[in-house]
PDB file of C-alpha atoms in Angstrom:
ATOM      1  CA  UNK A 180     -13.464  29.832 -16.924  1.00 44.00           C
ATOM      2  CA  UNK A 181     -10.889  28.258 -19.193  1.00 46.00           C
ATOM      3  CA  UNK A 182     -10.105  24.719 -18.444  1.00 48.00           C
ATOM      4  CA  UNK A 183      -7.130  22.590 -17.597  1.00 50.00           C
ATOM      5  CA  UNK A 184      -5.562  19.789 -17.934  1.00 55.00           C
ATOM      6  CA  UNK A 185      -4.038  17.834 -14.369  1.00 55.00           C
ATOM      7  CA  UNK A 186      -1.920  14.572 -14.244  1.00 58.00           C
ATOM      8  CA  UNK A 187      -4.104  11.157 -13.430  1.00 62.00           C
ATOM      9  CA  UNK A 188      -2.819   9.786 -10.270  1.00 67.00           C
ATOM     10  CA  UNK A 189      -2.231   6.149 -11.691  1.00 61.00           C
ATOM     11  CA  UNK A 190      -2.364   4.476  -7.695  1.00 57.00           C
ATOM     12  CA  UNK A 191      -6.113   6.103  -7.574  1.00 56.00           C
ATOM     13  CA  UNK A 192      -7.069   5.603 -11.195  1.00 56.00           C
ATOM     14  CA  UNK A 193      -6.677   1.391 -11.674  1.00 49.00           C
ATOM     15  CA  UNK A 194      -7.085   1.842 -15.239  1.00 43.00           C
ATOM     16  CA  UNK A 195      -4.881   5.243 -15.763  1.00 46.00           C
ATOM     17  CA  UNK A 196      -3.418   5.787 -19.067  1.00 46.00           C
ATOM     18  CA  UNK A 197      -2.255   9.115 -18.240  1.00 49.00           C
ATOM     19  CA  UNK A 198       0.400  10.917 -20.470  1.00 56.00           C
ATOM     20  CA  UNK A 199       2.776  13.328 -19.480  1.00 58.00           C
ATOM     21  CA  UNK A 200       0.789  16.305 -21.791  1.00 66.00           C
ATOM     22  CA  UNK A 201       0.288  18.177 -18.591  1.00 67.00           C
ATOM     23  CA  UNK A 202       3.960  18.694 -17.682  1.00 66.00           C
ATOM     24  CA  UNK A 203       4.155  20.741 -20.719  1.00 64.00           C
ATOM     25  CA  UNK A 204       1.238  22.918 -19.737  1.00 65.00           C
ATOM     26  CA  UNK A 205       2.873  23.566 -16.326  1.00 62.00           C
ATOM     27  CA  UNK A 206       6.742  23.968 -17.134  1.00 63.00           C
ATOM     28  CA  UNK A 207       5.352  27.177 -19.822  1.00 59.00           C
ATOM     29  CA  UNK A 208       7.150  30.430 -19.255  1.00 58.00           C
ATOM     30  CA  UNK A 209       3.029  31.116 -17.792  1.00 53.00           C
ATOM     31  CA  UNK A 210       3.321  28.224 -15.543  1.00 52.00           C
ATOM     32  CA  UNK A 211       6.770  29.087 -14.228  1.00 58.00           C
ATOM     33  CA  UNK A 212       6.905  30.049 -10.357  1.00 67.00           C
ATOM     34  CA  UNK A 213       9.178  30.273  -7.222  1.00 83.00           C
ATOM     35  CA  UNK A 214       6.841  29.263  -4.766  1.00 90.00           C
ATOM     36  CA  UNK A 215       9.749  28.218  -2.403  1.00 93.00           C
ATOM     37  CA  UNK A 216      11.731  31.497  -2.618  1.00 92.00           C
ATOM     38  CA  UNK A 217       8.815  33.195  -1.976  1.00 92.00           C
ATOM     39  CA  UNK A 218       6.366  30.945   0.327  1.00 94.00           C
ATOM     40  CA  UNK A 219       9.830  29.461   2.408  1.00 96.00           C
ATOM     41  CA  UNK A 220      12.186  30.575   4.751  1.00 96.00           C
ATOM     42  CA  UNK A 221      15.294  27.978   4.561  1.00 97.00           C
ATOM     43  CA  UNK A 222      16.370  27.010   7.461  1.00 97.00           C
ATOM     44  CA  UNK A 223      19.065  24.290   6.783  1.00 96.00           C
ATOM     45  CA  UNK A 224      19.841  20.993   4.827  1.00 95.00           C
ATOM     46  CA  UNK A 225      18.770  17.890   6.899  1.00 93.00           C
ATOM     47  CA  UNK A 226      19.456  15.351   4.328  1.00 89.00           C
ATOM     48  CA  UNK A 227      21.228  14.666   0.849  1.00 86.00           C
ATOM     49  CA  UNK A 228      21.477  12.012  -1.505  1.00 78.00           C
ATOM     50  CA  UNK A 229      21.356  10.822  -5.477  1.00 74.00           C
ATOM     51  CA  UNK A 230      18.165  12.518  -6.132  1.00 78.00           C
ATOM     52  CA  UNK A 231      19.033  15.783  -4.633  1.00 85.00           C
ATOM     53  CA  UNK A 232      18.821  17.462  -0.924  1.00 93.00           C
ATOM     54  CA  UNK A 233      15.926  17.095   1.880  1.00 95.00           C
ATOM     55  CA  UNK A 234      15.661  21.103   3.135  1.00 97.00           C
ATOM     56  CA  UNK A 235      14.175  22.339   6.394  1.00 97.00           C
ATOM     57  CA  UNK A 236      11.980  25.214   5.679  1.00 98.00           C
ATOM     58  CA  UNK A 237       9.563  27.699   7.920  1.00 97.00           C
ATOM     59  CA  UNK A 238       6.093  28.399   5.397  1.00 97.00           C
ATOM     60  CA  UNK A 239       5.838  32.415   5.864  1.00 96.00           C
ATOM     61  CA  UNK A 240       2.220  32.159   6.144  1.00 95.00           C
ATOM     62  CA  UNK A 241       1.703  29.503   8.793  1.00 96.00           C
ATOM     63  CA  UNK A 242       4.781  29.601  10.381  1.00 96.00           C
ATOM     64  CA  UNK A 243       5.443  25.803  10.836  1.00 96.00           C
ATOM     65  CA  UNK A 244       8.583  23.709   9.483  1.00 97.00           C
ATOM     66  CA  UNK A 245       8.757  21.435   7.103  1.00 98.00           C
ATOM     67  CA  UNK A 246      10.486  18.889   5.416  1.00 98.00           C
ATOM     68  CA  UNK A 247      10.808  19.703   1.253  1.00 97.00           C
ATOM     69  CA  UNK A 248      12.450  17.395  -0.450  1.00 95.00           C
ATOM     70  CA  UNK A 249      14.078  18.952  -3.913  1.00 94.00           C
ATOM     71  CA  UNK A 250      14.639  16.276  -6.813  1.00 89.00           C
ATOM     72  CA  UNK A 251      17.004  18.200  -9.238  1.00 81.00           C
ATOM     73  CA  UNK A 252      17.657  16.712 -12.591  1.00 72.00           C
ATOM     74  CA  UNK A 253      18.700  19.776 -15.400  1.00 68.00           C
ATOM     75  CA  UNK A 254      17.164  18.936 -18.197  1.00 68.00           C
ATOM     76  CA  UNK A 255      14.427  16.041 -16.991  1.00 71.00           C
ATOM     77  CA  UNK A 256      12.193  15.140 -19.693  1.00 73.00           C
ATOM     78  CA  UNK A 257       8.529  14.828 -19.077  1.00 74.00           C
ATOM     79  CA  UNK A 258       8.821  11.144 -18.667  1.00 75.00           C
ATOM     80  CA  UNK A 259      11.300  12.101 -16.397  1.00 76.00           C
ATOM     81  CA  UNK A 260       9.431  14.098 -14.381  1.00 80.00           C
ATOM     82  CA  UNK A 261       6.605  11.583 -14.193  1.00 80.00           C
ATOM     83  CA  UNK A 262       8.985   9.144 -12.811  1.00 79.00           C
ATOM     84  CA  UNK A 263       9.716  11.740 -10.087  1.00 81.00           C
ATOM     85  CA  UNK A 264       6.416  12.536  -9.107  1.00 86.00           C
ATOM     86  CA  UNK A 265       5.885   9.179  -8.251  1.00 86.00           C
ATOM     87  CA  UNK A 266       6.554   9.158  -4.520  1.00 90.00           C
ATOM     88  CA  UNK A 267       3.968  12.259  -4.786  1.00 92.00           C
ATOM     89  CA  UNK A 268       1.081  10.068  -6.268  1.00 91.00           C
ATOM     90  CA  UNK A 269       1.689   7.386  -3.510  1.00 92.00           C
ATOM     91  CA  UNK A 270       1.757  10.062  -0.972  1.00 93.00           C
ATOM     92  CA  UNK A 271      -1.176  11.480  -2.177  1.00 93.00           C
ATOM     93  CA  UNK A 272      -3.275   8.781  -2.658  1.00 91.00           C
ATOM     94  CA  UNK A 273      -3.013   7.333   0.695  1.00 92.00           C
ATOM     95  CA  UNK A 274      -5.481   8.523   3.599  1.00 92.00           C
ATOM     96  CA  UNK A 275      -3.489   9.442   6.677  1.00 94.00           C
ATOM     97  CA  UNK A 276      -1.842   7.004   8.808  1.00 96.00           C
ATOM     98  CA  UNK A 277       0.114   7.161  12.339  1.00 95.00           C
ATOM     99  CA  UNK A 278       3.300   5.382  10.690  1.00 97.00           C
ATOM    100  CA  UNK A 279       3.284   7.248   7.054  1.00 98.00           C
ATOM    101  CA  UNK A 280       5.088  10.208   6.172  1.00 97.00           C
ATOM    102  CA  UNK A 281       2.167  12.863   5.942  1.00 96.00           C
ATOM    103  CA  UNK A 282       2.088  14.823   2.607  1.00 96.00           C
ATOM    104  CA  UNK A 283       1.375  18.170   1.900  1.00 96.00           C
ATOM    105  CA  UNK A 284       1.970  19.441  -1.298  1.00 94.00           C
ATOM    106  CA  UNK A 285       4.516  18.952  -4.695  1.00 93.00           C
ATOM    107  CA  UNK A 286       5.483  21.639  -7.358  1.00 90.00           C
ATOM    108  CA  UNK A 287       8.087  22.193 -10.643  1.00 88.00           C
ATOM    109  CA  UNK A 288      10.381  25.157 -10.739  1.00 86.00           C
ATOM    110  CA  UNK A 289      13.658  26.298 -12.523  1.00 81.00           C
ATOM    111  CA  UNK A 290      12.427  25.508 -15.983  1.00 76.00           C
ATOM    112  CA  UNK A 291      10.794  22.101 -14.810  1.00 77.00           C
ATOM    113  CA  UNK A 292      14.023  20.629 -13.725  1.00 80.00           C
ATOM    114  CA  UNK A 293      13.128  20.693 -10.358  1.00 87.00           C
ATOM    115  CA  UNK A 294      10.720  18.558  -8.587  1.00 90.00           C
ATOM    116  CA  UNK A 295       9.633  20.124  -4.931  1.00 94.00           C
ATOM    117  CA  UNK A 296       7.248  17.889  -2.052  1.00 96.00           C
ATOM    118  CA  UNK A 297       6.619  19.268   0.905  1.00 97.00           C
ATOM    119  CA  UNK A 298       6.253  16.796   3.682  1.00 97.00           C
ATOM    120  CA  UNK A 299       5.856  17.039   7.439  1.00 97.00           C
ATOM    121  CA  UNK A 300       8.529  17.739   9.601  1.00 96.00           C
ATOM    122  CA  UNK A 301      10.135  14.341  11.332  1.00 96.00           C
ATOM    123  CA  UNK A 302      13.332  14.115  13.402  1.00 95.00           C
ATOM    124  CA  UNK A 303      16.483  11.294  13.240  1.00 93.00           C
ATOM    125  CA  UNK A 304      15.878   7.557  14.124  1.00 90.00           C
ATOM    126  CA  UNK A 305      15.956   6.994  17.786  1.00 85.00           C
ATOM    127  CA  UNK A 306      17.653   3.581  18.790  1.00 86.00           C
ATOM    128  CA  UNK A 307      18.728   3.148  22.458  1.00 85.00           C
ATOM    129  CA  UNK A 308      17.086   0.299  24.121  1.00 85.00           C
ATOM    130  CA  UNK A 309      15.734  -2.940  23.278  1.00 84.00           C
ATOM    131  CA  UNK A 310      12.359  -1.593  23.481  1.00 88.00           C
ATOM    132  CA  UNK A 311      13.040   1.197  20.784  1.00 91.00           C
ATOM    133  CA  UNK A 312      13.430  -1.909  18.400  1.00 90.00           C
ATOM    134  CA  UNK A 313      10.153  -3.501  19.503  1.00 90.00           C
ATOM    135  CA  UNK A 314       8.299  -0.515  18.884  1.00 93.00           C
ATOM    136  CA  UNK A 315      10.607   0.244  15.552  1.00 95.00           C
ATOM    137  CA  UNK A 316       9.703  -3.196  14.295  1.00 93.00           C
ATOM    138  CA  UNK A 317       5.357  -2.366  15.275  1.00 94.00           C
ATOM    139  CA  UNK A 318       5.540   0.985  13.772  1.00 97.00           C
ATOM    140  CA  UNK A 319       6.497  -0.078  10.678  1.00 97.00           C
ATOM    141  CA  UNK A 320       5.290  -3.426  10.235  1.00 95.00           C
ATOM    142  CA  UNK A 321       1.573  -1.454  10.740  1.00 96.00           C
ATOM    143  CA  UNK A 322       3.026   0.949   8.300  1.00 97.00           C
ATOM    144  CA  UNK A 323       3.595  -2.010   5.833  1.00 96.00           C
ATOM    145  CA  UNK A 324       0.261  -3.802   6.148  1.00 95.00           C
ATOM    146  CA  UNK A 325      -1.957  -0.166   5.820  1.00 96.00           C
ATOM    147  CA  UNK A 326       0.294  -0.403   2.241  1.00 94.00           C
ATOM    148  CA  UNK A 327       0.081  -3.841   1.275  1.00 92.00           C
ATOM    149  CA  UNK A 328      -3.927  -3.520   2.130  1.00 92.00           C
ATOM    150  CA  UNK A 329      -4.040  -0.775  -0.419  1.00 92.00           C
ATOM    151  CA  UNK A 330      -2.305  -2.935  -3.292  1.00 89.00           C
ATOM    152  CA  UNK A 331       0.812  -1.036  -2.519  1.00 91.00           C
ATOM    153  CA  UNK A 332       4.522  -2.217  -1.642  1.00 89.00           C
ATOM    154  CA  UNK A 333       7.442   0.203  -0.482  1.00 92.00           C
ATOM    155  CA  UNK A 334      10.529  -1.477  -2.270  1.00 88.00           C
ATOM    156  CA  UNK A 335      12.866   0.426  -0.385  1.00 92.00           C
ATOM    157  CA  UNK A 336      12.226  -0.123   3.802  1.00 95.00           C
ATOM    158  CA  UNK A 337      15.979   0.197   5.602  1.00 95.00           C
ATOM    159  CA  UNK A 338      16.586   1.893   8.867  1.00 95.00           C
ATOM    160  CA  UNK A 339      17.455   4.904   7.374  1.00 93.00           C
ATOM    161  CA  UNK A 340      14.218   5.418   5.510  1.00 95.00           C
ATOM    162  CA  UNK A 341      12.300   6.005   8.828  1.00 97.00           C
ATOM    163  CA  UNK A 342      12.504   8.647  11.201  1.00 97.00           C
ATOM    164  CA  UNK A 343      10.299   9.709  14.304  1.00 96.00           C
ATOM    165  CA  UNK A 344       7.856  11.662  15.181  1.00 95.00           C
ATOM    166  CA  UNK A 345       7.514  13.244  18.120  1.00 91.00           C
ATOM    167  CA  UNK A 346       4.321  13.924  20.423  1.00 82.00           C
ATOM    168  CA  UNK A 347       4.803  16.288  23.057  1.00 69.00           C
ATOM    169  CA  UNK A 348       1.553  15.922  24.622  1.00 70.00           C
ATOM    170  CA  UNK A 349       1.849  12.580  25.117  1.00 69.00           C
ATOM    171  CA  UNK A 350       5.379  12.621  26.018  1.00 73.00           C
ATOM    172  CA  UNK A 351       6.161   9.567  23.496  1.00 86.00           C
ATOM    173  CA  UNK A 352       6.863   9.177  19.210  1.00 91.00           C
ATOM    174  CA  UNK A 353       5.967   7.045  16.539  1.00 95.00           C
ATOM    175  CA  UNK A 354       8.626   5.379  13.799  1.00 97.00           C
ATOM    176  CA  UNK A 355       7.205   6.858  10.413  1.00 98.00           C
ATOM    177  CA  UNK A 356       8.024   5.264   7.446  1.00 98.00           C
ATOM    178  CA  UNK A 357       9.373   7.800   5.025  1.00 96.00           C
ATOM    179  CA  UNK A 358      11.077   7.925   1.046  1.00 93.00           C
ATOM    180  CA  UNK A 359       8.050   6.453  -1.430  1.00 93.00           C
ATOM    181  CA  UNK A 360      10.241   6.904  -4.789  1.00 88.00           C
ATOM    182  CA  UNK A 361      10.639   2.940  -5.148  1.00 88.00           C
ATOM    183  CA  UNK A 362       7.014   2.423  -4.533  1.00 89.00           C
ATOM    184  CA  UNK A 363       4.671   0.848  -6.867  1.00 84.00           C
ATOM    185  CA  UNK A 364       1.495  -1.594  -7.378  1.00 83.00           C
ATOM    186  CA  UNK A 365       2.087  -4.833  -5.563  1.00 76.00           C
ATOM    187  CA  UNK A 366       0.355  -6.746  -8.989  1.00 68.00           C
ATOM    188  CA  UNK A 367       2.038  -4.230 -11.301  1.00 63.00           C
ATOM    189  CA  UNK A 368       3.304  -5.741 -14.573  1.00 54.00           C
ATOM    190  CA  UNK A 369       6.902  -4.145 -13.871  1.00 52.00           C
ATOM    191  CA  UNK A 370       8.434  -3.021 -16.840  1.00 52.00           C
ATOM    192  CA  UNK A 371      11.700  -2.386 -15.061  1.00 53.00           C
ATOM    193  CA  UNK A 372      13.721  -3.777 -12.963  1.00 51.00           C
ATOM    194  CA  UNK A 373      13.787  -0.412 -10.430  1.00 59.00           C
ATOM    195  CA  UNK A 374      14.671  -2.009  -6.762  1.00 64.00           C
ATOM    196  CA  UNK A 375      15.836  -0.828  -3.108  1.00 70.00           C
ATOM    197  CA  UNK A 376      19.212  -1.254  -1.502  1.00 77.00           C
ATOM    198  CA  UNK A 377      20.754  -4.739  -2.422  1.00 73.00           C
ATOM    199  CA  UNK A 378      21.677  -5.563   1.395  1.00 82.00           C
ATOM    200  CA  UNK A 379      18.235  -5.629   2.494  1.00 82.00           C
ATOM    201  CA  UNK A 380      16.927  -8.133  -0.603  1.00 76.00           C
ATOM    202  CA  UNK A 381      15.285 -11.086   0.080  1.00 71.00           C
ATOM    203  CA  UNK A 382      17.476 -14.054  -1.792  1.00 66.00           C
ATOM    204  CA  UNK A 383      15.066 -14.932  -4.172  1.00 64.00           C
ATOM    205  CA  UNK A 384      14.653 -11.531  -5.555  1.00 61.00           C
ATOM    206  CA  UNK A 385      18.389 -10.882  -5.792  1.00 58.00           C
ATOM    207  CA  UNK A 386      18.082 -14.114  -7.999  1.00 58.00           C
ATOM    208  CA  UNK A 387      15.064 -13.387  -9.910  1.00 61.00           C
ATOM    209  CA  UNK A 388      14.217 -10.332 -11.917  1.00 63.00           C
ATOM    210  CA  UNK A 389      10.933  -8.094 -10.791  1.00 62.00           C
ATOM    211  CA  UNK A 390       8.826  -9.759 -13.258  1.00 61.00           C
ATOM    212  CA  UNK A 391      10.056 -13.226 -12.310  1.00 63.00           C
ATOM    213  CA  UNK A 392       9.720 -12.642  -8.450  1.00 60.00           C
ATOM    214  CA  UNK A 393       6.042 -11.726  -9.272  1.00 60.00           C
ATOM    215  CA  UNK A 394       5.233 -14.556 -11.277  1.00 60.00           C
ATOM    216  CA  UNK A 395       6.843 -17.030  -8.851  1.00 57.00           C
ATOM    217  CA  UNK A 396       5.519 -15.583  -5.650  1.00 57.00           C
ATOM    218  CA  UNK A 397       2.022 -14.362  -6.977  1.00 56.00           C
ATOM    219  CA  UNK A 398       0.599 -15.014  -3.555  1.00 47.00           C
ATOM    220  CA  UNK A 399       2.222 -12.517  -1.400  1.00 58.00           C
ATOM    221  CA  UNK A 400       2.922 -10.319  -4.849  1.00 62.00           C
ATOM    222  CA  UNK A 401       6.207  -8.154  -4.112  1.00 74.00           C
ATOM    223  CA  UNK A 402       4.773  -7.329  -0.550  1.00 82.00           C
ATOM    224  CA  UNK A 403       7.323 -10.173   0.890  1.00 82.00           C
ATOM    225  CA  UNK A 404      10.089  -7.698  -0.419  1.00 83.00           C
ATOM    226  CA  UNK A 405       8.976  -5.414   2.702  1.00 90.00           C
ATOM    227  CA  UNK A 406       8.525  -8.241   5.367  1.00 90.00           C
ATOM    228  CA  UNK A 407      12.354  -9.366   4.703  1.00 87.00           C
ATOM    229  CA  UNK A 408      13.804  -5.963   4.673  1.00 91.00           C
ATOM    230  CA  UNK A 409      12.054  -5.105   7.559  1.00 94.00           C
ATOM    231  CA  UNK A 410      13.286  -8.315   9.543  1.00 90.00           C
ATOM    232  CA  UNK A 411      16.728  -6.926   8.094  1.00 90.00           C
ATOM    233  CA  UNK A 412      16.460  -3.418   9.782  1.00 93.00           C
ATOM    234  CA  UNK A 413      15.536  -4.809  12.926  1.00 90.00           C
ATOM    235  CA  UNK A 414      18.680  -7.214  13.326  1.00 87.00           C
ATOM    236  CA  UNK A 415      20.946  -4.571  12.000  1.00 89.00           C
ATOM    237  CA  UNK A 416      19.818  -2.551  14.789  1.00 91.00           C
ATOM    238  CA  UNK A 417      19.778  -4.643  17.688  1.00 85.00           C
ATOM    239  CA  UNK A 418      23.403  -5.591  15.908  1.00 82.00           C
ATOM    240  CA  UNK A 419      24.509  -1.468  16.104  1.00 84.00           C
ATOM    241  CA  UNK A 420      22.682  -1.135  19.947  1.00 81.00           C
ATOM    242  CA  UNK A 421      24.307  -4.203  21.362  1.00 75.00           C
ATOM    243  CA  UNK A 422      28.087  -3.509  19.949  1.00 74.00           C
ATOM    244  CA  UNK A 423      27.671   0.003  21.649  1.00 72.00           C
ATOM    245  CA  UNK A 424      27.681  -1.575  25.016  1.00 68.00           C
ATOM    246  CA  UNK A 425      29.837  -4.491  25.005  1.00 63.00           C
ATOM    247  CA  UNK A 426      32.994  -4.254  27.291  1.00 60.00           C
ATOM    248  CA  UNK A 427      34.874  -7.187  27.305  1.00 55.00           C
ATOM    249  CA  UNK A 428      35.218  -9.704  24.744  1.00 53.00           C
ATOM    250  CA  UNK A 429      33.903 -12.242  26.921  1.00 53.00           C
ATOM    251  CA  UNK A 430      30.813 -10.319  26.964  1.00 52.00           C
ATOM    252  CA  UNK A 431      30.899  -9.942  22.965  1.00 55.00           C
ATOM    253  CA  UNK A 432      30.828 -13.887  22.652  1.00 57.00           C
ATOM    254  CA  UNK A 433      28.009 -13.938  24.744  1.00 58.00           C
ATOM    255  CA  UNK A 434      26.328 -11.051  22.849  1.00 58.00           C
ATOM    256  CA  UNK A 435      27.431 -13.200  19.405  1.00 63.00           C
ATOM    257  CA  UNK A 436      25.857 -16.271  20.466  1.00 63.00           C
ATOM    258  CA  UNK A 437      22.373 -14.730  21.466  1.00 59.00           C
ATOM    259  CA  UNK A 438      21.982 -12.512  18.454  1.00 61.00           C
ATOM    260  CA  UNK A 439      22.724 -15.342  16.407  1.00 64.00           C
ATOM    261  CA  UNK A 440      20.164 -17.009  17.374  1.00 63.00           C
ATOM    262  CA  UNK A 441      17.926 -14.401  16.984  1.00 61.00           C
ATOM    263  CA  UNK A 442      19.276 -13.779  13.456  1.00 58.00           C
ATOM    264  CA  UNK A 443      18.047 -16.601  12.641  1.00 60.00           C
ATOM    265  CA  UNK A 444      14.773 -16.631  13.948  1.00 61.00           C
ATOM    266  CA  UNK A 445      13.741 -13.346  12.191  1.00 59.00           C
ATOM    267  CA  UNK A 446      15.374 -13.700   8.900  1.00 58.00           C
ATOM    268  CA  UNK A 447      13.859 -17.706   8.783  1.00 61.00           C
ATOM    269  CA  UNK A 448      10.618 -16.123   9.382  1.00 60.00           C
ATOM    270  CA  UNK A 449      11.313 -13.025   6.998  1.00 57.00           C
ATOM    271  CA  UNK A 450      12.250 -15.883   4.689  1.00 54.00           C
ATOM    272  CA  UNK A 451       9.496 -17.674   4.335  1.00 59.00           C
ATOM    273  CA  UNK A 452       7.392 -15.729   1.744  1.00 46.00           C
ATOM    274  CA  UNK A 453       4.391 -18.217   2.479  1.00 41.00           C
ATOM    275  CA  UNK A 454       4.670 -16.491   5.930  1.00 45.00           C
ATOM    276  CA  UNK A 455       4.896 -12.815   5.001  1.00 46.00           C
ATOM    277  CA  UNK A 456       2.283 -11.507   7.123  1.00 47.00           C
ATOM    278  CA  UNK A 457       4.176 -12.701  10.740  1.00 44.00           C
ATOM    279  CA  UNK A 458       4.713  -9.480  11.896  1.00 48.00           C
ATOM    280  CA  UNK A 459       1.426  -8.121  11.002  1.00 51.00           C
TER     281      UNK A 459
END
């Protein structure tokens, strides 16, 4: 039996020098395939953005739905491609957990500029009580301390990078955290200065570079990037749930008054990097 070569997952492997040799071995005319044409029935775009479209698909074999997220760059190089797969190796190298995205499996087609993960199935964010945000903020925060426990830190956590899953048989759902393409090490060296959404960055790191942050805040290593944006989320929601049901202006001064004080409150905690692990 002939051996080959596979790709080092770098967030298993500590000391991973991996090259991208292996991309070359798999985008061959012999290592061409169209396992979604052929394993997938497409059922209908569910989400869209910079990197390319989220598709909802029915597997032939097993008949479930999922979620497979299509990164489409013509002409990706394999350093490119590494870079893509990156969500996949943090996926991958994370035993299951309640409030993570649940992997299943990643492949290259159409000449290796296409980068395919199959994920679990998850429907939209569900925010229509005060108690959705208690359990949005729980969900998540356990999400975030499973991560930073295993050396890892999201770099990207904003209400629309979690959606729910629903239990039937229990009658209730769970907030999963979803979208690892931003994730790294928590004590990586950074080499770049790669970050999440600007309106839900802590001050400091919209001041600092990456490599600055880290050195400044070695304590809580980038993992106080996820605490703030977090605390961020959770006001801009109560902020989107409480304009939906004020009638009178009267009522919106009210409403202004007590969510400013509870503005406060979070972000002062979400602040305080010395503090990072309040919510856990």
């Amino acid at each position: 039996i002939a051996s080959s070569k596979s790709l080092t997952n770098a967030f298993l492997n500590q000391n991973s020098n991996a090259s991208p040799d292996v991309i070359q071995e798999v985008c061959s005319p012999c290592g061409q395939r169209r396992k979604f044409a052929v394993e997938f029935e497409f059922l209908s775009k569910v989400g869209e953005g910079s990197f390319g479209d989220v598709l909802c698909a029915r597997h032939k074999l097993d008949g479930q739905c999922y979620a497979i997220k299509k990164i489409r760059k013509p002409g990706m190089s394999p350093h490119s491609i590494m870079n893509a797969l990156r969500e996949v190796h943090v996926l991958s190298s994370l035993p299951p957990h309640l409030n993570i995205l649940s992997y299943k499996s990643a492949w290259l087609e159409d000449a290796c500029s296409s980068v395919y993960i199959q994920t679990e199935k998850l429907d939209s964010l569900l925010i229509s009580s005060s108690e959705h945000i208690r359990r949005f903020v729980v969900d998540i925060a356990s999400a975030l301390r499973y991560l930073h426990a295993s050396n890892l830190t999201h770099m990207d956590v904003k209400p629309s990078n979690v959606l729910v899953r629903k239990c039937a048989q229990r009658d209730s759902f769970d907030y999963v955290l979803i979208d690892f393409g931003l994730a790294r090490k928590s004590d990586a060296s950074l080499k770049e200065d790669t970050e999440g959404d600007a309106r839900y960055l802590c001050p400091l790191r919209m001041e600092l570079s990456c490599a600055e942050y880290v050195m400044y805040n070695k304590a809580e290593k980038l993992c106080a990037i996820d605490i703030f944006a977090l605390g961020v989320s959770a006001v801009e929601l109560a902020l989107k749930l409480v304009a939906e049901r004020v009638e009178t202006e009267s009522d919106g001064l009210e409403v202004s008054k007590f969510l400013k004080s509870c503005k406060q409150q979070i972000l002062s905690k979400a602040l305080n990097e010395s503090k990072s692990k309040f919510l856990y």
